[in-house]
Amino acid sequence: MRPNSRSLALALSTLSLIMTAAVVSAQTVVRPGFNLFSAAQDAEIGKQSAMQVERQIPLVSDMATQKYVSALGAKLAAQAPGPKFYYQFKVANLSDLNAFALPGGYIYVHRGLLQQVRSEGELAGVMAHEIAHVALRHPTNQASKAYLAKAGLGVLGGGRSSTGQVVSAIGGFGMNTLFLKFSRSAESQADIVGSQIMAKAGYDPNEMATFFAYMGQQAGGNPGSVARFLSSHPAPADREARVRQEATLIGAPRRTPALGALAAVQTRLGKLPPARTTAQLAQAGPSTPNTATGPVGLSIEAPSTRFQTYRQRENSYSIDQPENWVAGESSDGFGVTILPRGGIETNSRGFENIGYGVIVNHFVPLDGAIGTSFIDAQNSAYETATFEQATSDLVRQIRHANPYLNRKTESDQRTDAGGVASMEVHLAGKSPQTGRDESVTVVAREVDDGHVIYMLLIAPSDEADALKPTFNRMVRSLR
């Protein structure tokens, strides 16, 4: 009996699903090795390590570059297996073609790599490899093996050592992590899982292989540019062959549109002063920007104690900012966002969030005015004077846009410094984007037209006290 067209189509569809399942199941399964640490300890160690590393290496402060790398990293990290770490991506101002990862999701991409990759897929390949190291928990696997060598087989008896015990025994992390050389097995595992991450994110793993071929060419013609990479990774030719093999097992990925900003980022980076190599950095000692002495307890670079003045383009206001923070105008030219390096955080779902920084802008109460007075139609949470009503309306709109923020009523403060009515309102809550407790202080000041100039002082709750001196200086300087 001949099958009709419908049954034939059904049979072909079923065969296609079987073949697809066969390809998926043909992917190499990678199982990470021995580890004394919990995933929570990975995150703890990563945060401590990142603080140490960022005191010793310079970071690129260009916000467009950071935004692009964070967006690409988030797109890839969303496909990472293993623990759901909070991945963060930063650009090191170093000229080597390299990248490295710290435990818990801290990924650093060298400026030299960004300037040399020939496509977004090649960059995605390197970043996916580093994400795979984190997902497979290779950094703490290395630390576990080092601790086992020092403490003996007794640690295999079942009792979990504290983070402090292990880190003390192996001499800590920090800058040493930069020179950590993973085993050939770990590198191969990261290439395989990185290829799988790339494919799931819509990139062709063969572009990772193409980059390894390029590295091999550079090793022959310009070995200095890839010296750091070659010192900590297996031969590019071996890796190229293994990645191409995995790409065949995976099959053609479902391509997604590229973010498309790589060429613009490369142009911007080309206009910056030349970056040093890692070797030059080691010889010269810590870079100047990251040696600023600042408050303890920050996971970003400490604010500089030297300030510079930002002036709004029409001279409507001015404010002092740490010289190592970057000011970005709003699209209308009035407002400004002032951020430290790493102030924008991107989680694994691709959402951006200002984790640290100051926003200044102008607020017009939404319900307009009756005569010369602005009225809060929903009743002021403070008092009934025009300024209090405008501030109440402002806070309500902020909370409406960010419903996780709750007002700490006992902390509201009214001031009249220099004859200018001002109010501070403190909000706090756990951000659904980052999973961290956020502190947002709203500082509102009355201006002549009855409107409000406001500042938002933003920081993780557990780091807000460390940034308070900087925030206070900025608030006092607003003119």
Tab-separated table of C-alpha atoms in Angstrom:
chain	number	residue	atom	x	y	z
A	1	MET	CA	0.000	0.000	0.000
A	2	ARG	CA	1.434	3.337	-1.101
A	3	PRO	CA	1.626	5.947	1.635
A	4	ASN	CA	-0.383	9.066	0.985
A	5	SER	CA	1.324	12.488	1.009
A	6	ARG	CA	0.202	13.253	4.552
A	7	SER	CA	1.601	10.019	6.011
A	8	LEU	CA	4.806	10.510	4.006
A	9	ALA	CA	5.205	14.040	5.392
A	10	LEU	CA	4.605	12.715	8.896
A	11	ALA	CA	7.190	9.995	8.389
A	12	LEU	CA	9.750	12.488	7.098
A	13	SER	CA	9.034	14.822	10.015
A	14	THR	CA	9.475	11.971	12.478
A	15	LEU	CA	12.721	10.949	10.781
A	16	SER	CA	13.952	14.536	10.988
A	17	LEU	CA	13.261	14.633	14.743
A	18	ILE	CA	15.054	11.311	15.221
A	19	MET	CA	18.054	12.575	13.258
A	20	THR	CA	18.088	15.840	15.244
A	21	ALA	CA	17.952	13.926	18.519
A	22	ALA	CA	20.770	11.706	17.281
A	23	VAL	CA	22.930	14.743	16.508
A	24	VAL	CA	22.233	16.270	19.915
A	25	SER	CA	23.013	13.019	21.695
A	26	ALA	CA	26.229	12.731	19.654
A	27	GLN	CA	27.639	15.858	21.328
A	28	THR	CA	30.503	15.132	23.673
A	29	VAL	CA	29.452	14.864	27.308
A	30	VAL	CA	31.890	16.610	29.671
A	31	ARG	CA	31.982	15.847	33.380
A	32	PRO	CA	34.014	18.237	35.557
A	33	GLY	CA	36.556	16.843	38.011
A	34	PHE	CA	37.125	16.759	41.765
A	35	ASN	CA	36.204	19.913	43.699
A	36	LEU	CA	36.359	20.711	47.413
A	37	PHE	CA	34.333	23.885	47.021
A	38	SER	CA	30.610	24.535	46.783
A	39	ALA	CA	29.210	26.699	43.987
A	40	ALA	CA	28.535	29.416	46.592
A	41	GLN	CA	32.208	29.322	47.546
A	42	ASP	CA	33.145	29.732	43.882
A	43	ALA	CA	31.153	32.968	43.867
A	44	GLU	CA	32.734	34.098	47.139
A	45	ILE	CA	36.265	33.372	45.947
A	46	GLY	CA	35.563	34.985	42.578
A	47	LYS	CA	34.432	38.220	44.181
A	48	GLN	CA	37.540	38.380	46.387
A	49	SER	CA	39.766	37.513	43.441
A	50	ALA	CA	38.166	40.160	41.219
A	51	MET	CA	38.793	42.832	43.844
A	52	GLN	CA	42.473	41.871	43.964
A	53	VAL	CA	42.878	41.601	40.203
A	54	GLU	CA	41.263	44.980	39.536
A	55	ARG	CA	43.711	46.661	41.879
A	56	GLN	CA	46.488	45.366	39.658
A	57	ILE	CA	45.260	45.586	36.074
A	58	PRO	CA	43.851	48.595	34.198
A	59	LEU	CA	40.337	48.380	32.789
A	60	VAL	CA	39.009	50.030	29.645
A	61	SER	CA	36.561	52.741	30.723
A	62	ASP	CA	34.838	53.228	27.347
A	63	MET	CA	31.152	52.567	28.060
A	64	ALA	CA	30.236	51.521	24.505
A	65	THR	CA	32.951	48.858	24.558
A	66	GLN	CA	31.907	47.604	27.976
A	67	LYS	CA	28.247	47.513	26.947
A	68	TYR	CA	29.018	45.459	23.834
A	69	VAL	CA	31.196	42.925	25.641
A	70	SER	CA	28.640	42.585	28.449
A	71	ALA	CA	25.791	42.047	25.969
A	72	LEU	CA	27.723	39.388	24.053
A	73	GLY	CA	28.781	37.727	27.295
A	74	ALA	CA	25.206	37.637	28.578
A	75	LYS	CA	23.979	36.093	25.320
A	76	LEU	CA	26.537	33.296	25.691
A	77	ALA	CA	26.282	32.842	29.474
A	78	ALA	CA	22.529	32.278	29.153
A	79	GLN	CA	23.451	28.961	27.512
A	80	ALA	CA	26.071	27.883	30.047
A	81	PRO	CA	25.568	24.572	31.850
A	82	GLY	CA	26.231	23.999	35.528
A	83	PRO	CA	25.527	26.354	38.436
A	84	LYS	CA	23.680	29.566	37.606
A	85	PHE	CA	26.506	31.926	38.399
A	86	TYR	CA	26.068	35.689	38.074
A	87	TYR	CA	28.351	36.240	35.088
A	88	GLN	CA	30.122	39.596	34.701
A	89	PHE	CA	32.320	40.727	31.811
A	90	LYS	CA	34.991	43.426	31.833
A	91	VAL	CA	37.631	44.644	29.382
A	92	ALA	CA	41.255	44.690	30.573
A	93	ASN	CA	43.341	47.469	29.020
A	94	LEU	CA	46.107	45.063	27.959
A	95	SER	CA	47.391	44.504	24.433
A	96	ASP	CA	47.864	40.712	24.611
A	97	LEU	CA	45.483	38.505	22.621
A	98	ASN	CA	44.015	36.848	25.660
A	99	ALA	CA	41.104	36.467	28.072
A	100	PHE	CA	40.775	34.842	31.476
A	101	ALA	CA	38.139	33.771	33.976
A	102	LEU	CA	37.847	33.833	37.759
A	103	PRO	CA	35.615	31.509	39.792
A	104	GLY	CA	31.938	32.385	40.042
A	105	GLY	CA	31.532	34.133	36.678
A	106	TYR	CA	34.091	36.957	36.466
A	107	ILE	CA	35.341	37.101	32.854
A	108	TYR	CA	38.034	39.500	31.598
A	109	VAL	CA	38.640	40.124	27.891
A	110	HIS	CA	41.896	41.806	26.881
A	111	ARG	CA	41.653	44.897	24.696
A	112	GLY	CA	44.242	43.317	22.353
A	113	LEU	CA	41.864	40.435	21.708
A	114	LEU	CA	38.969	42.773	20.905
A	115	GLN	CA	41.122	44.680	18.427
A	116	GLN	CA	42.424	41.555	16.655
A	117	VAL	CA	39.387	39.267	16.247
A	118	ARG	CA	37.996	39.366	12.729
A	119	SER	CA	34.375	38.589	13.517
A	120	GLU	CA	31.912	38.536	16.390
A	121	GLY	CA	31.900	34.729	16.102
A	122	GLU	CA	35.655	34.569	16.804
A	123	LEU	CA	35.207	36.776	19.875
A	124	ALA	CA	32.219	34.672	20.969
A	125	GLY	CA	34.408	31.575	20.686
A	126	VAL	CA	37.035	32.904	23.092
A	127	MET	CA	34.423	34.185	25.532
A	128	ALA	CA	32.442	30.940	25.396
A	129	HIS	CA	35.658	29.055	26.205
A	130	GLU	CA	36.180	31.208	29.321
A	131	ILE	CA	32.522	30.846	30.334
A	132	ALA	CA	32.961	27.080	30.031
A	133	HIS	CA	35.914	27.201	32.439
A	134	VAL	CA	33.624	28.884	34.982
A	135	ALA	CA	30.670	26.582	34.333
A	136	LEU	CA	32.876	23.491	34.702
A	137	ARG	CA	34.413	25.091	37.813
A	138	HIS	CA	37.974	24.607	36.573
A	139	PRO	CA	39.530	27.406	38.705
A	140	THR	CA	38.419	25.826	41.979
A	141	ASN	CA	39.147	22.381	40.585
A	142	GLN	CA	42.754	23.565	40.224
A	143	ALA	CA	42.663	24.979	43.741
A	144	SER	CA	41.221	21.718	45.083
A	145	LYS	CA	44.019	19.705	43.496
A	146	ALA	CA	46.605	22.099	44.936
A	147	TYR	CA	45.047	21.820	48.386
A	148	LEU	CA	44.892	18.034	48.152
A	149	ALA	CA	48.626	17.990	47.397
A	150	LYS	CA	49.325	20.053	50.517
A	151	ALA	CA	46.792	18.633	52.957
A	152	GLY	CA	47.036	14.987	51.962
A	153	LEU	CA	44.407	12.393	51.209
A	154	GLY	CA	42.687	13.003	54.549
A	155	VAL	CA	40.597	15.726	52.884
A	156	LEU	CA	38.894	13.006	50.860
A	157	GLY	CA	37.394	11.610	54.053
A	158	GLY	CA	34.270	13.674	53.653
A	159	GLY	CA	34.613	16.814	55.817
A	160	ARG	CA	34.431	20.030	53.777
A	161	SER	CA	37.249	22.481	54.473
A	162	SER	CA	36.408	26.143	54.912
A	163	THR	CA	37.176	28.587	52.135
A	164	GLY	CA	39.722	30.322	54.338
A	165	GLN	CA	41.571	27.101	55.085
A	166	VAL	CA	41.930	26.174	51.440
A	167	VAL	CA	42.840	29.643	50.176
A	168	SER	CA	45.410	30.135	52.947
A	169	ALA	CA	46.978	26.775	52.242
A	170	ILE	CA	47.491	27.407	48.527
A	171	GLY	CA	48.558	31.048	48.805
A	172	GLY	CA	45.409	32.820	47.642
A	173	PHE	CA	44.143	33.818	44.229
A	174	GLY	CA	44.292	37.385	42.920
A	175	MET	CA	46.980	38.126	40.368
A	176	ASN	CA	48.235	34.540	40.514
A	177	THR	CA	45.037	33.537	38.735
A	178	LEU	CA	46.243	35.362	35.643
A	179	PHE	CA	49.112	32.937	35.368
A	180	LEU	CA	47.110	29.838	36.210
A	181	LYS	CA	47.712	27.216	33.562
A	182	PHE	CA	44.923	24.709	33.211
A	183	SER	CA	45.674	21.124	32.288
A	184	ARG	CA	45.348	20.032	28.668
A	185	SER	CA	42.276	18.077	29.697
A	186	ALA	CA	40.630	21.165	31.229
A	187	GLU	CA	41.408	23.236	28.135
A	188	SER	CA	39.925	20.554	25.897
A	189	GLN	CA	36.823	20.362	28.090
A	190	ALA	CA	36.394	24.158	27.867
A	191	ASP	CA	36.771	24.053	24.077
A	192	ILE	CA	34.112	21.345	23.806
A	193	VAL	CA	31.616	22.970	26.167
A	194	GLY	CA	32.429	26.398	24.717
A	195	SER	CA	31.550	25.051	21.266
A	196	GLN	CA	28.231	23.794	22.604
A	197	ILE	CA	27.523	27.157	24.270
A	198	MET	CA	28.285	28.951	20.997
A	199	ALA	CA	25.907	26.750	19.004
A	200	LYS	CA	23.072	27.191	21.504
A	201	ALA	CA	23.599	30.967	21.395
A	202	GLY	CA	23.399	30.973	17.593
A	203	TYR	CA	27.085	31.102	16.618
A	204	ASP	CA	29.025	28.634	14.478
A	205	PRO	CA	31.643	26.783	16.602
A	206	ASN	CA	33.842	26.630	13.490
A	207	GLU	CA	34.578	30.309	14.108
A	208	MET	CA	36.322	29.280	17.335
A	209	ALA	CA	38.395	26.876	15.258
A	210	THR	CA	39.110	29.629	12.735
A	211	PHE	CA	40.426	31.813	15.524
A	212	PHE	CA	42.757	29.040	16.686
A	213	ALA	CA	44.077	28.784	13.117
A	214	TYR	CA	44.685	32.545	13.173
A	215	MET	CA	46.524	32.228	16.492
A	216	GLY	CA	48.742	29.577	14.940
A	217	GLN	CA	49.595	31.965	12.102
A	218	GLN	CA	50.351	34.737	14.580
A	219	ALA	CA	52.611	32.410	16.542
A	220	GLY	CA	54.722	31.950	13.437
A	221	GLY	CA	54.786	35.544	12.209
A	222	ASN	CA	54.290	37.673	15.336
A	223	PRO	CA	54.880	35.466	18.392
A	224	GLY	CA	55.067	38.358	20.845
A	225	SER	CA	51.423	39.253	20.312
A	226	VAL	CA	50.219	35.810	21.407
A	227	ALA	CA	52.916	34.935	23.935
A	228	ARG	CA	50.583	35.123	26.923
A	229	PHE	CA	47.942	33.003	25.220
A	230	LEU	CA	50.450	30.359	24.126
A	231	SER	CA	52.019	30.193	27.580
A	232	SER	CA	48.744	29.125	29.185
A	233	HIS	CA	46.990	27.163	26.422
A	234	PRO	CA	47.721	24.047	24.352
A	235	ALA	CA	48.883	24.296	20.732
A	236	PRO	CA	46.256	26.053	18.542
A	237	ALA	CA	46.426	23.361	15.830
A	238	ASP	CA	45.359	20.610	18.255
A	239	ARG	CA	42.505	22.737	19.521
A	240	GLU	CA	41.345	23.685	16.037
A	241	ALA	CA	41.004	20.026	15.055
A	242	ARG	CA	39.075	19.124	18.232
A	243	VAL	CA	36.666	22.039	17.883
A	244	ARG	CA	35.952	21.213	14.243
A	245	GLN	CA	35.231	17.638	15.317
A	246	GLU	CA	32.774	18.872	17.953
A	247	ALA	CA	31.174	21.255	15.467
A	248	THR	CA	30.484	18.269	13.197
A	249	LEU	CA	28.861	16.402	16.091
A	250	ILE	CA	26.704	19.414	16.966
A	251	GLY	CA	25.570	20.054	13.410
A	252	ALA	CA	24.639	23.377	11.864
A	253	PRO	CA	23.456	25.769	14.580
A	254	ARG	CA	20.323	27.864	14.292
A	255	ARG	CA	22.017	31.204	13.603
A	256	THR	CA	20.876	34.343	15.427
A	257	PRO	CA	21.641	37.931	14.357
A	258	ALA	CA	25.014	39.241	15.485
A	259	LEU	CA	25.013	42.177	17.889
A	260	GLY	CA	26.920	43.982	15.154
A	261	ALA	CA	28.898	46.558	17.148
A	262	LEU	CA	32.350	44.961	16.882
A	263	ALA	CA	33.667	47.211	14.086
A	264	ALA	CA	32.564	50.361	15.926
A	265	VAL	CA	34.164	49.109	19.152
A	266	GLN	CA	37.427	48.352	17.347
A	267	THR	CA	37.436	51.876	15.896
A	268	ARG	CA	36.899	53.387	19.353
A	269	LEU	CA	39.647	51.271	20.899
A	270	GLY	CA	42.035	52.243	18.099
A	271	LYS	CA	41.757	55.892	19.158
A	272	LEU	CA	42.828	55.179	22.749
A	273	PRO	CA	46.467	55.437	23.903
A	274	PRO	CA	48.405	52.169	23.342
A	275	ALA	CA	47.854	49.491	25.983
A	276	ARG	CA	50.658	47.667	27.773
A	277	THR	CA	51.257	43.947	27.635
A	278	THR	CA	50.774	41.768	30.694
A	279	ALA	CA	54.573	41.385	30.932
A	280	GLN	CA	55.072	45.165	30.894
A	281	LEU	CA	52.384	45.554	33.537
A	282	ALA	CA	54.131	43.008	35.761
A	283	GLN	CA	57.429	44.858	35.402
A	284	ALA	CA	55.912	48.287	36.040
A	285	GLY	CA	53.763	47.272	38.998
A	286	PRO	CA	50.063	48.084	39.519
A	287	SER	CA	48.484	50.615	37.197
A	288	THR	CA	47.788	54.074	38.552
A	289	PRO	CA	43.964	54.140	38.195
A	290	ASN	CA	43.443	50.978	40.212
A	291	THR	CA	45.755	51.915	43.066
A	292	ALA	CA	43.458	54.632	44.383
A	293	THR	CA	43.097	54.175	48.087
A	294	GLY	CA	39.455	53.909	48.878
A	295	PRO	CA	36.923	52.257	51.130
A	296	VAL	CA	37.215	48.610	51.973
A	297	GLY	CA	34.441	46.314	50.808
A	298	LEU	CA	33.998	47.415	47.182
A	299	SER	CA	33.917	44.941	44.319
A	300	ILE	CA	34.595	47.757	41.834
A	301	GLU	CA	37.627	49.996	41.508
A	302	ALA	CA	37.761	52.447	44.422
A	303	PRO	CA	36.581	55.974	43.502
A	304	SER	CA	39.454	58.368	42.931
A	305	THR	CA	39.984	60.950	45.654
A	306	ARG	CA	40.573	63.489	42.890
A	307	PHE	CA	37.425	65.039	41.409
A	308	GLN	CA	36.594	66.879	38.218
A	309	THR	CA	33.547	69.006	37.402
A	310	TYR	CA	30.862	67.940	34.964
A	311	ARG	CA	28.878	70.867	33.499
A	312	GLN	CA	25.555	70.395	31.757
A	313	ARG	CA	25.835	71.622	28.152
A	314	GLU	CA	23.527	74.619	28.742
A	315	ASN	CA	25.151	75.281	32.102
A	316	SER	CA	21.904	74.444	33.930
A	317	TYR	CA	23.883	72.658	36.638
A	318	SER	CA	27.293	71.283	37.517
A	319	ILE	CA	28.438	68.417	39.705
A	320	ASP	CA	31.784	67.063	40.831
A	321	GLN	CA	32.650	63.461	39.946
A	322	PRO	CA	35.608	61.147	40.719
A	323	GLU	CA	38.052	61.482	37.826
A	324	ASN	CA	38.007	57.710	37.225
A	325	TRP	CA	34.206	57.718	36.728
A	326	VAL	CA	32.630	58.339	33.302
A	327	ALA	CA	29.785	60.775	32.567
A	328	GLY	CA	27.252	59.984	29.825
A	329	GLU	CA	24.654	62.543	28.731
A	330	SER	CA	21.008	61.584	28.321
A	331	SER	CA	19.513	61.733	24.825
A	332	ASP	CA	17.861	65.095	25.541
A	333	GLY	CA	21.136	66.601	26.704
A	334	PHE	CA	19.876	67.530	30.168
A	335	GLY	CA	20.403	64.500	32.367
A	336	VAL	CA	23.649	62.681	33.022
A	337	THR	CA	24.612	59.233	34.308
A	338	ILE	CA	27.990	59.048	36.072
A	339	LEU	CA	29.388	55.548	36.455
A	340	PRO	CA	32.518	53.798	37.681
A	341	ARG	CA	34.141	51.138	35.522
A	342	GLY	CA	31.902	48.106	35.737
A	343	GLY	CA	28.981	50.209	36.935
A	344	ILE	CA	26.656	48.628	34.377
A	345	GLU	CA	25.904	45.011	35.201
A	346	THR	CA	24.421	42.537	32.718
A	347	ASN	CA	22.960	39.310	34.022
A	348	SER	CA	22.822	35.982	32.208
A	349	ARG	CA	19.401	36.855	30.755
A	350	GLY	CA	20.840	39.887	28.999
A	351	PHE	CA	19.202	42.547	31.201
A	352	GLU	CA	21.293	45.606	31.936
A	353	ASN	CA	21.192	47.244	35.321
A	354	ILE	CA	23.080	50.178	36.791
A	355	GLY	CA	24.728	48.555	39.768
A	356	TYR	CA	26.842	51.532	40.856
A	357	GLY	CA	26.633	55.195	39.981
A	358	VAL	CA	24.782	58.509	40.077
A	359	ILE	CA	21.972	59.792	37.854
A	360	VAL	CA	21.084	63.506	37.708
A	361	ASN	CA	17.978	64.744	35.907
A	362	HIS	CA	14.993	67.075	35.887
A	363	PHE	CA	11.532	65.933	36.995
A	364	VAL	CA	8.223	67.555	36.088
A	365	PRO	CA	5.361	66.239	38.250
A	366	LEU	CA	3.099	64.096	36.091
A	367	ASP	CA	-0.243	65.668	36.949
A	368	GLY	CA	0.798	69.196	36.034
A	369	ALA	CA	-0.152	72.366	37.872
A	370	ILE	CA	-3.144	74.337	39.095
A	371	GLY	CA	-2.167	77.967	38.956
A	372	THR	CA	1.433	78.141	40.114
A	373	SER	CA	1.356	75.019	42.282
A	374	PHE	CA	2.048	71.447	41.266
A	375	ILE	CA	-0.317	69.047	42.975
A	376	ASP	CA	0.222	65.377	43.802
A	377	ALA	CA	-3.219	64.039	42.960
A	378	GLN	CA	-2.485	60.776	44.786
A	379	ASN	CA	-1.669	62.538	48.063
A	380	SER	CA	1.849	63.401	49.106
A	381	ALA	CA	3.747	60.949	51.267
A	382	TYR	CA	5.559	63.902	52.849
A	383	GLU	CA	3.817	67.265	53.183
A	384	THR	CA	1.484	69.399	51.076
A	385	ALA	CA	3.872	72.139	49.943
A	386	THR	CA	4.698	72.146	46.227
A	387	PHE	CA	8.232	70.765	46.634
A	388	GLU	CA	7.154	67.932	48.943
A	389	GLN	CA	4.362	66.961	46.545
A	390	ALA	CA	6.752	66.965	43.579
A	391	THR	CA	9.233	64.806	45.490
A	392	SER	CA	6.477	62.392	46.521
A	393	ASP	CA	5.399	62.080	42.880
A	394	LEU	CA	9.014	61.461	41.816
A	395	VAL	CA	9.512	58.693	44.374
A	396	ARG	CA	6.215	57.098	43.393
A	397	GLN	CA	7.270	56.988	39.736
A	398	ILE	CA	10.642	55.453	40.606
A	399	ARG	CA	8.949	52.767	42.684
A	400	HIS	CA	6.354	52.145	39.966
A	401	ALA	CA	9.175	51.450	37.496
A	402	ASN	CA	11.102	49.423	40.083
A	403	PRO	CA	8.442	47.807	42.317
A	404	TYR	CA	11.010	45.818	44.306
A	405	LEU	CA	12.253	49.054	45.911
A	406	ASN	CA	10.680	49.896	49.271
A	407	ARG	CA	10.877	53.226	51.037
A	408	LYS	CA	12.595	53.348	54.402
A	409	THR	CA	10.265	55.854	56.002
A	410	GLU	CA	12.391	56.401	59.077
A	411	SER	CA	15.332	57.569	56.960
A	412	ASP	CA	13.720	60.481	55.065
A	413	GLN	CA	15.639	63.703	55.641
A	414	ARG	CA	14.688	67.307	54.889
A	415	THR	CA	17.372	69.961	54.597
A	416	ASP	CA	17.539	73.619	53.664
A	417	ALA	CA	21.203	73.978	52.798
A	418	GLY	CA	22.061	77.374	51.352
A	419	GLY	CA	18.411	78.326	51.166
A	420	VAL	CA	17.606	75.466	48.752
A	421	ALA	CA	14.901	73.072	49.909
A	422	SER	CA	16.158	69.474	49.640
A	423	MET	CA	14.970	66.023	50.608
A	424	GLU	CA	16.594	62.590	50.794
A	425	VAL	CA	14.521	59.420	50.498
A	426	HIS	CA	16.131	56.011	50.904
A	427	LEU	CA	14.853	53.000	48.934
A	428	ALA	CA	16.077	49.418	49.061
A	429	GLY	CA	15.148	45.973	47.776
A	430	LYS	CA	16.372	42.892	45.945
A	431	SER	CA	16.711	43.473	42.203
A	432	PRO	CA	15.023	40.737	40.148
A	433	GLN	CA	17.580	41.373	37.398
A	434	THR	CA	20.754	40.853	39.419
A	435	GLY	CA	19.478	39.009	42.503
A	436	ARG	CA	21.365	41.493	44.689
A	437	ASP	CA	20.022	43.835	47.371
A	438	GLU	CA	20.127	47.370	45.962
A	439	SER	CA	20.236	50.712	47.734
A	440	VAL	CA	18.884	53.766	45.897
A	441	THR	CA	18.969	57.154	47.596
A	442	VAL	CA	16.797	59.829	45.985
A	443	VAL	CA	18.076	63.362	46.578
A	444	ALA	CA	15.602	65.983	45.370
A	445	ARG	CA	16.227	69.739	45.197
A	446	GLU	CA	13.703	72.460	44.439
A	447	VAL	CA	14.375	74.803	41.519
A	448	ASP	CA	12.800	78.163	40.728
A	449	ASP	CA	10.023	76.854	38.456
A	450	GLY	CA	8.741	74.509	41.177
A	451	HIS	CA	10.141	71.496	39.383
A	452	VAL	CA	12.697	69.169	40.915
A	453	ILE	CA	16.327	68.423	40.115
A	454	TYR	CA	17.021	64.950	41.443
A	455	MET	CA	19.960	62.645	41.992
A	456	LEU	CA	19.789	58.868	42.294
A	457	LEU	CA	22.685	57.366	44.240
A	458	ILE	CA	22.846	53.670	43.345
A	459	ALA	CA	24.907	50.867	44.893
A	460	PRO	CA	24.522	47.308	46.177
A	461	SER	CA	23.219	47.544	49.742
A	462	ASP	CA	26.282	45.853	51.213
A	463	GLU	CA	28.593	48.352	49.481
A	464	ALA	CA	26.584	51.570	49.920
A	465	ASP	CA	28.421	52.599	53.101
A	466	ALA	CA	31.770	52.270	51.346
A	467	LEU	CA	30.596	54.675	48.621
A	468	LYS	CA	28.896	57.109	51.014
A	469	PRO	CA	31.824	59.596	51.230
A	470	THR	CA	31.937	59.809	47.429
A	471	PHE	CA	28.166	60.181	47.135
A	472	ASN	CA	28.102	62.856	49.865
A	473	ARG	CA	30.787	64.854	48.065
A	474	MET	CA	28.798	64.684	44.820
A	475	VAL	CA	25.554	65.739	46.508
A	476	ARG	CA	27.233	68.739	48.172
A	477	SER	CA	28.805	69.805	44.860
A	478	LEU	CA	25.544	69.980	42.863
A	479	ARG	CA	25.033	73.580	41.792
